[in-house]
Tab-separated table of C-alpha atoms and ligand atoms in Angstrom:
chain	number	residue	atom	x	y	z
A	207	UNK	CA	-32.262	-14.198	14.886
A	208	UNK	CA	-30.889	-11.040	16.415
A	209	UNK	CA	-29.952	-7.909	15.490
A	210	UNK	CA	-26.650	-8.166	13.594
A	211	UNK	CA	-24.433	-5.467	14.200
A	212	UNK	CA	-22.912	-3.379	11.286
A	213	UNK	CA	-19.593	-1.808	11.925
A	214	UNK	CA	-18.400	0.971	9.970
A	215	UNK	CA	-14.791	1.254	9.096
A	216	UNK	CA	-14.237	4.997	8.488
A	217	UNK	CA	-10.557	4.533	7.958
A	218	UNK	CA	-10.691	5.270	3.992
A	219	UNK	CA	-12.126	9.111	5.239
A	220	UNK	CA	-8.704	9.737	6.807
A	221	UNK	CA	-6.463	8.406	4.008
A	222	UNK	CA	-8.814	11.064	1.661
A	223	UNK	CA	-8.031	13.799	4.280
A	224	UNK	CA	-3.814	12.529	4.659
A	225	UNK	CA	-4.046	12.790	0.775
A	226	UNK	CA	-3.790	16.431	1.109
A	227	UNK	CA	-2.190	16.351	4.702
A	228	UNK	CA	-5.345	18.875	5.383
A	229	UNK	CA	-8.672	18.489	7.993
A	230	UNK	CA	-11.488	17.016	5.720
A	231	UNK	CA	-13.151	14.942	5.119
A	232	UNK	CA	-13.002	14.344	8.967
A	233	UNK	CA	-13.829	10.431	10.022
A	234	UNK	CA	-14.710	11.806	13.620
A	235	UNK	CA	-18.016	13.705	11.089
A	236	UNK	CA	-18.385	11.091	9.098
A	237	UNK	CA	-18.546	8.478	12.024
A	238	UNK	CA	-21.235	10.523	13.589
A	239	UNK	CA	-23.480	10.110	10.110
A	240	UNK	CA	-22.440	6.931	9.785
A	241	UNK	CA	-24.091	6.486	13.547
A	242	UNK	CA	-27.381	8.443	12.628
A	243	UNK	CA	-27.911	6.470	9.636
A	244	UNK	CA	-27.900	2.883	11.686
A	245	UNK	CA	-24.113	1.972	12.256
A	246	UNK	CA	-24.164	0.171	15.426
A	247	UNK	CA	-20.075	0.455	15.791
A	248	UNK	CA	-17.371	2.915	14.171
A	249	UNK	CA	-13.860	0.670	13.729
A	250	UNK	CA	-11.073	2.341	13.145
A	251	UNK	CA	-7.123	0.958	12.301
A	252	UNK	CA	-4.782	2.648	13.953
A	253	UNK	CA	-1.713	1.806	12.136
A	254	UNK	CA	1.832	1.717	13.218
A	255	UNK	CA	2.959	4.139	10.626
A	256	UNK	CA	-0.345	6.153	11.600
A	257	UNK	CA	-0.915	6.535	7.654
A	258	UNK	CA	-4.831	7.355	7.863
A	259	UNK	CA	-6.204	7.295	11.715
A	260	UNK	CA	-4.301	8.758	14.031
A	261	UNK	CA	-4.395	9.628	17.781
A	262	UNK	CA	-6.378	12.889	17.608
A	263	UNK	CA	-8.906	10.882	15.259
A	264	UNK	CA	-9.164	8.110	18.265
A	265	UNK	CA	-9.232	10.493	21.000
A	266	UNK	CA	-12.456	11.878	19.604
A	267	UNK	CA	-14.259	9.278	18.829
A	268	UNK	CA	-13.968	8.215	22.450
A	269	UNK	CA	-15.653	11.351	23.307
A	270	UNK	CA	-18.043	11.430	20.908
A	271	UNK	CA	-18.867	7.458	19.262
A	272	UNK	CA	-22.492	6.692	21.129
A	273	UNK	CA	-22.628	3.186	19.789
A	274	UNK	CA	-19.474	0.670	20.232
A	275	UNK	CA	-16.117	2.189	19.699
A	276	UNK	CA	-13.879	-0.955	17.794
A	277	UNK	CA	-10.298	-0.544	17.292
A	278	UNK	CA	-8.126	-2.729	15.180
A	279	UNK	CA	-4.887	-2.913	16.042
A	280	UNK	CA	-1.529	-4.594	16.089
A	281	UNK	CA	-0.502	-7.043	18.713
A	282	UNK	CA	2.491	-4.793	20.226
A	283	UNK	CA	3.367	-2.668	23.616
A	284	UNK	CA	2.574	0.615	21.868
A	285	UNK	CA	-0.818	-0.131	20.746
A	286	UNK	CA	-1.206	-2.162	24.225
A	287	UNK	CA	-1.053	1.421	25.637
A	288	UNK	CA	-2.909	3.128	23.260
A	289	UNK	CA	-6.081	0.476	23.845
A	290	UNK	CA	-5.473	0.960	27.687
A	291	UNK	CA	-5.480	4.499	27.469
A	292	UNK	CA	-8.375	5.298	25.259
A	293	UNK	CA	-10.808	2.530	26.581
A	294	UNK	CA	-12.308	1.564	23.263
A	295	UNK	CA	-15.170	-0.633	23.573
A	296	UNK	CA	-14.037	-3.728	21.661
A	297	UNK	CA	-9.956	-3.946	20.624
A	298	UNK	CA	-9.787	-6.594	17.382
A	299	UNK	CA	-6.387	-7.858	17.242
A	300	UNK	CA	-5.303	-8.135	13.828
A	301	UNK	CA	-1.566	-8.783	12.156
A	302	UNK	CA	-0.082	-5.842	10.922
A	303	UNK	CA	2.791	-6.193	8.034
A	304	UNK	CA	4.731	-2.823	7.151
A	305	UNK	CA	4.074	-1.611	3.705
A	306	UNK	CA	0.889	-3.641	3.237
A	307	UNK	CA	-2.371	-2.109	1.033
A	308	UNK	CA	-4.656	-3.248	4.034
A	309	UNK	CA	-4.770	-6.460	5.919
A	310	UNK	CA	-3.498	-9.571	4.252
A	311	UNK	CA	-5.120	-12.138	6.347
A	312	UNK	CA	-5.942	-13.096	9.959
A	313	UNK	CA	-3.613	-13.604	13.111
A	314	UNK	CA	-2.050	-16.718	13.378
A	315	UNK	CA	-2.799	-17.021	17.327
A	316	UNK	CA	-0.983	-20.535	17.279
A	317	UNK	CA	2.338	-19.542	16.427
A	318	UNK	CA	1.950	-16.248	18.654
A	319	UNK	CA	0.160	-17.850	21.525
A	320	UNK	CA	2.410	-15.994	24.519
A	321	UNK	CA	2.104	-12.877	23.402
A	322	UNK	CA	-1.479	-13.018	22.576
A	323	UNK	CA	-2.861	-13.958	25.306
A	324	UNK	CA	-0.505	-11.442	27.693
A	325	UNK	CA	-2.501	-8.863	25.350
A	326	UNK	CA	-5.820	-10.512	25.802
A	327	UNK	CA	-5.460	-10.813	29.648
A	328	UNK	CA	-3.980	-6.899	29.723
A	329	UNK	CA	-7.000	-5.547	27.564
A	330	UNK	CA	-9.726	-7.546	29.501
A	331	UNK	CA	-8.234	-6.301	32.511
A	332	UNK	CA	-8.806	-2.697	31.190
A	333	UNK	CA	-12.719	-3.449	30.427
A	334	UNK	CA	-12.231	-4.288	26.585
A	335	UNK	CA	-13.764	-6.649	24.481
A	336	UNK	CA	-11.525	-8.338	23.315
A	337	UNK	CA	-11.840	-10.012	19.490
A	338	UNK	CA	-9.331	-11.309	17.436
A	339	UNK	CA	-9.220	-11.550	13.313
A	340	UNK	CA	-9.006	-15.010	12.098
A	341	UNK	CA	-8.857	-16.945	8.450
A	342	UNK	CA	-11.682	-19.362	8.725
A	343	UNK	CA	-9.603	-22.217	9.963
A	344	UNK	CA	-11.272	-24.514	13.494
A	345	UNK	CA	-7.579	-24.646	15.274
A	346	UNK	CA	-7.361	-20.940	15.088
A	347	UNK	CA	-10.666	-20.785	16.886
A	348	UNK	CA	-9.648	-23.027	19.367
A	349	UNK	CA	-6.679	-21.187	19.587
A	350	UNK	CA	-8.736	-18.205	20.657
A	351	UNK	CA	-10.437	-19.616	23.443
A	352	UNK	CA	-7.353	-21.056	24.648
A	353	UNK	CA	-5.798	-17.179	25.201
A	354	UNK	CA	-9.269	-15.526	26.679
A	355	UNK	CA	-10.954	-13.961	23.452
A	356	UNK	CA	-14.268	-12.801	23.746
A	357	UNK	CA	-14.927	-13.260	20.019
A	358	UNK	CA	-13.460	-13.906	16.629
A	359	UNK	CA	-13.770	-12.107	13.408
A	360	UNK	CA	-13.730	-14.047	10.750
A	361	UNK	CA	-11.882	-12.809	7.407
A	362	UNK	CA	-14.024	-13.023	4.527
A	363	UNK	CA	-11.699	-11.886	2.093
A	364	UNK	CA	-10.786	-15.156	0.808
A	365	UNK	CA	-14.758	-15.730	0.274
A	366	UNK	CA	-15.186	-12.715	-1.236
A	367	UNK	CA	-12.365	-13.165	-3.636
A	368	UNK	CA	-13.180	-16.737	-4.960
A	369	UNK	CA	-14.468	-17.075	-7.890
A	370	UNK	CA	-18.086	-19.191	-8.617
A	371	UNK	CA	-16.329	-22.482	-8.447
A	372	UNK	CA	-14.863	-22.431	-4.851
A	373	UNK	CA	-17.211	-19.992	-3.552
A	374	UNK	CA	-19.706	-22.404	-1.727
A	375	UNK	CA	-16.454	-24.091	-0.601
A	376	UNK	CA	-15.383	-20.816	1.188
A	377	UNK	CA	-18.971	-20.125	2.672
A	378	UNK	CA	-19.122	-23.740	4.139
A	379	UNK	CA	-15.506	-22.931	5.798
A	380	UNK	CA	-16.575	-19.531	7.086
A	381	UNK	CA	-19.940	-21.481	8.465
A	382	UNK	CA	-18.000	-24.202	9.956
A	383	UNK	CA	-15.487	-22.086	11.443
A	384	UNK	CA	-18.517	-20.253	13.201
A	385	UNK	CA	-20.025	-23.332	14.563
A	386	UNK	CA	-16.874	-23.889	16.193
A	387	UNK	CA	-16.913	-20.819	17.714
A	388	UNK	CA	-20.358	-20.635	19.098
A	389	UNK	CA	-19.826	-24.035	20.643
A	390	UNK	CA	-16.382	-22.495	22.650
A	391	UNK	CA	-18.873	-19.416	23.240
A	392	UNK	CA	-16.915	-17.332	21.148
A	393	UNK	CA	-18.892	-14.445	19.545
A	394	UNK	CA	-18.693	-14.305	16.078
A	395	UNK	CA	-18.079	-11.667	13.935
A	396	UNK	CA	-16.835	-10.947	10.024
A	397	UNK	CA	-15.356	-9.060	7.970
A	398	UNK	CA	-13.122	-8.083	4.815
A	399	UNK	CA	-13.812	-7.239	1.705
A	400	UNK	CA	-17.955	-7.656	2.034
A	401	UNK	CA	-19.661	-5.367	-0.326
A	402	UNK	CA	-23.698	-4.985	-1.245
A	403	UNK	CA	-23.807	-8.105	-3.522
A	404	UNK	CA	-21.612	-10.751	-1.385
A	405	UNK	CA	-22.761	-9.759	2.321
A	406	UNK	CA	-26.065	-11.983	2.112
A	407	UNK	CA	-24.521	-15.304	2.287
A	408	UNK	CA	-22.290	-13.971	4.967
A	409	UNK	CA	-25.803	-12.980	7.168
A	410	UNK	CA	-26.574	-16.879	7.802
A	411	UNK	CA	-23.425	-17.269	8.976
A	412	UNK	CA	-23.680	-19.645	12.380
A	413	UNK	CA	-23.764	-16.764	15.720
A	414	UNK	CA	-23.037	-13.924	13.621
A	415	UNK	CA	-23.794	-10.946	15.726
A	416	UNK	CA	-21.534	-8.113	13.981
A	417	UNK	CA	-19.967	-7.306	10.602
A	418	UNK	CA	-17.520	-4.592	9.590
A	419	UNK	CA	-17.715	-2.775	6.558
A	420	UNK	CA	-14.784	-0.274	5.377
A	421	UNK	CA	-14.484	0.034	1.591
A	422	UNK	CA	-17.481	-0.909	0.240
A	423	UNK	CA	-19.785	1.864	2.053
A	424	UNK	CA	-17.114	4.456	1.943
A	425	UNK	CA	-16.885	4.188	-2.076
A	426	UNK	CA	-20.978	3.950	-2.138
A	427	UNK	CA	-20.429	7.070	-0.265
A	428	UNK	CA	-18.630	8.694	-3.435
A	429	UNK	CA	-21.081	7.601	-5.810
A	430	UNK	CA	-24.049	8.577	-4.154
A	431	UNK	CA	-22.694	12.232	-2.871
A	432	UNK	CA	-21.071	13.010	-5.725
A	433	UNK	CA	-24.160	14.366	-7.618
A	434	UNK	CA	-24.952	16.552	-4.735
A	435	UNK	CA	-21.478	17.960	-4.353
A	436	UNK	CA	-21.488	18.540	-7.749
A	437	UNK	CA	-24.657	20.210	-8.061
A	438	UNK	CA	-23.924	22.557	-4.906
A	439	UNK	CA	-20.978	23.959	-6.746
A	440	UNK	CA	-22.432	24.386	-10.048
A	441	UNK	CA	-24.896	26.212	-8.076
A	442	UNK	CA	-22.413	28.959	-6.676
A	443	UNK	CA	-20.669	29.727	-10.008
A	444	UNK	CA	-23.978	30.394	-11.645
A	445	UNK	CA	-25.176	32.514	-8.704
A	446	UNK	CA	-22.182	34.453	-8.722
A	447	UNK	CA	-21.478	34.983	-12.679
B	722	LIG	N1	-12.184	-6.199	9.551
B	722	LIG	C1	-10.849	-6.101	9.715
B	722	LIG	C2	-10.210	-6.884	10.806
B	722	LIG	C3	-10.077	-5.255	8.904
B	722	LIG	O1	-8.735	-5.177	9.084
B	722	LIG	C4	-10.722	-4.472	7.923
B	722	LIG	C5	-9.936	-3.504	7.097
B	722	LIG	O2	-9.449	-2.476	7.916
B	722	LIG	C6	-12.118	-4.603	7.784
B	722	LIG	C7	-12.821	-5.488	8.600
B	722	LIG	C8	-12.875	-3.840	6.751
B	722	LIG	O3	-12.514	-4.319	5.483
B	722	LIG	P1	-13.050	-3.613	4.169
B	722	LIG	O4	-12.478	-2.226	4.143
B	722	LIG	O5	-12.561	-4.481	3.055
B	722	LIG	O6	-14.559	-3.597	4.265
């Protein structure tokens, strides 16, 4: 088996820094971290309202990102020309509901399948991957195929969410859902709520070739600096009286 990529979502470091409307913590730092410590990818949401990332973040990380550059977006003109403009590596088309905590679920390509693939063919055109964020359902994979995709993410929230009873029943969808794809020649790729206890099911997932990880690493992040940080400051007040 291959390397399987790990996308880091940095998008929780820019709702911290919007929190105080202020410049840290900066994603565009954190990303680069993120990269020397093994990220293959840095994914990034940028929203309609533009609530966490915004433009300046993206801009950046263009510049600077070394690895793959993933943005999630909405399917819509605006963030059509955003994608075209910036060049990410990969674009992951994902639905976008105003008002929502994060994303509720994947893109129903089937009842969007115009639109979707006028984004598709406008993206590939510009160079971009192009992957699109799917429930673990076979007609939305075929779906895919049938507007150009280069790969499907597959939402694991639903997985991760069940509880012991209906959680093998989840895994076997996911796994089906990927055997699909690989046979279309679809990448695959997952995400959504994975965290350091659920991910290793998720890992013999049929094709898998990248995950992407938001939450989970960004509140490790807390636990494991906060000693440090701590520490450091503790350290000036006793220096200094
Ligand atoms: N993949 C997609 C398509 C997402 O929308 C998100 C959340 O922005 C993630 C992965 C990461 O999810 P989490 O923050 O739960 O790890």
């Amino acid at each position: 088996m291959g390397r399987i990529r790990l996308g880091v979502n940095v998008d929780h470091v820019a709702t911290l820094r919007e929190a105080r409307k202020t410049v840290e913590p900066d994603p565009v730092t954190c990303a680069l971290i993120a990269e020397i410590a093994g990220a293959d990818g840095i994914t990034v949401h940028l929203r309609i309202d533009r609530r966490h990332i915004k433009e300046r973040d993206l801009e950046l990380l263009r510049k600077v990102v070394k690895t793959r550059l993933n943005l999630e977006m909405a399917v819509s003109e605006e963030m059509i020309n955003v994608a075209t403009s910036i060049r990410p590596d990969q674009v992951t088309l994902v639905p976008e509901r105003p008002g929502e905590v994060t994303t509720e679920g994947g893109l129903d390509i089937i009842s969007n399948l115009v639109r979707v693939k006028e984004a598709v063919d406008i993206l590939k055109e510009s160079g971009i991957e192009v992957s699109i964020f799917i429930d673990p359902d076979i007609l939305q994979v075929e779906a895919a195929k049938e507007v150009g995709a280069d790969a499907i993410e597959i939402h694991t929230g639903i997985y991760a969410k069940a509880d012991e009873d209906s959680k093998m029943k989840e895994l076997e969808r996911i796994y089906k859902t990927a055997e699909v794809a690989v046979r279309n020649d679809l990448k695959v790729h997952a995400g959504h709520d994975l965290n350091y206890r659920n991910i290793v099911p998720i890992l013999k997932t049929p094709g898998l070739v990248e995950v992407n990880i938001g939450h989970a690493i960004i509140a490790r992040a807390v636990y494991v600096g906060i000693f440090e940080a701590v520490k450091e400051m503790r350290e000036i007040i006793d220096e200094n009286s």
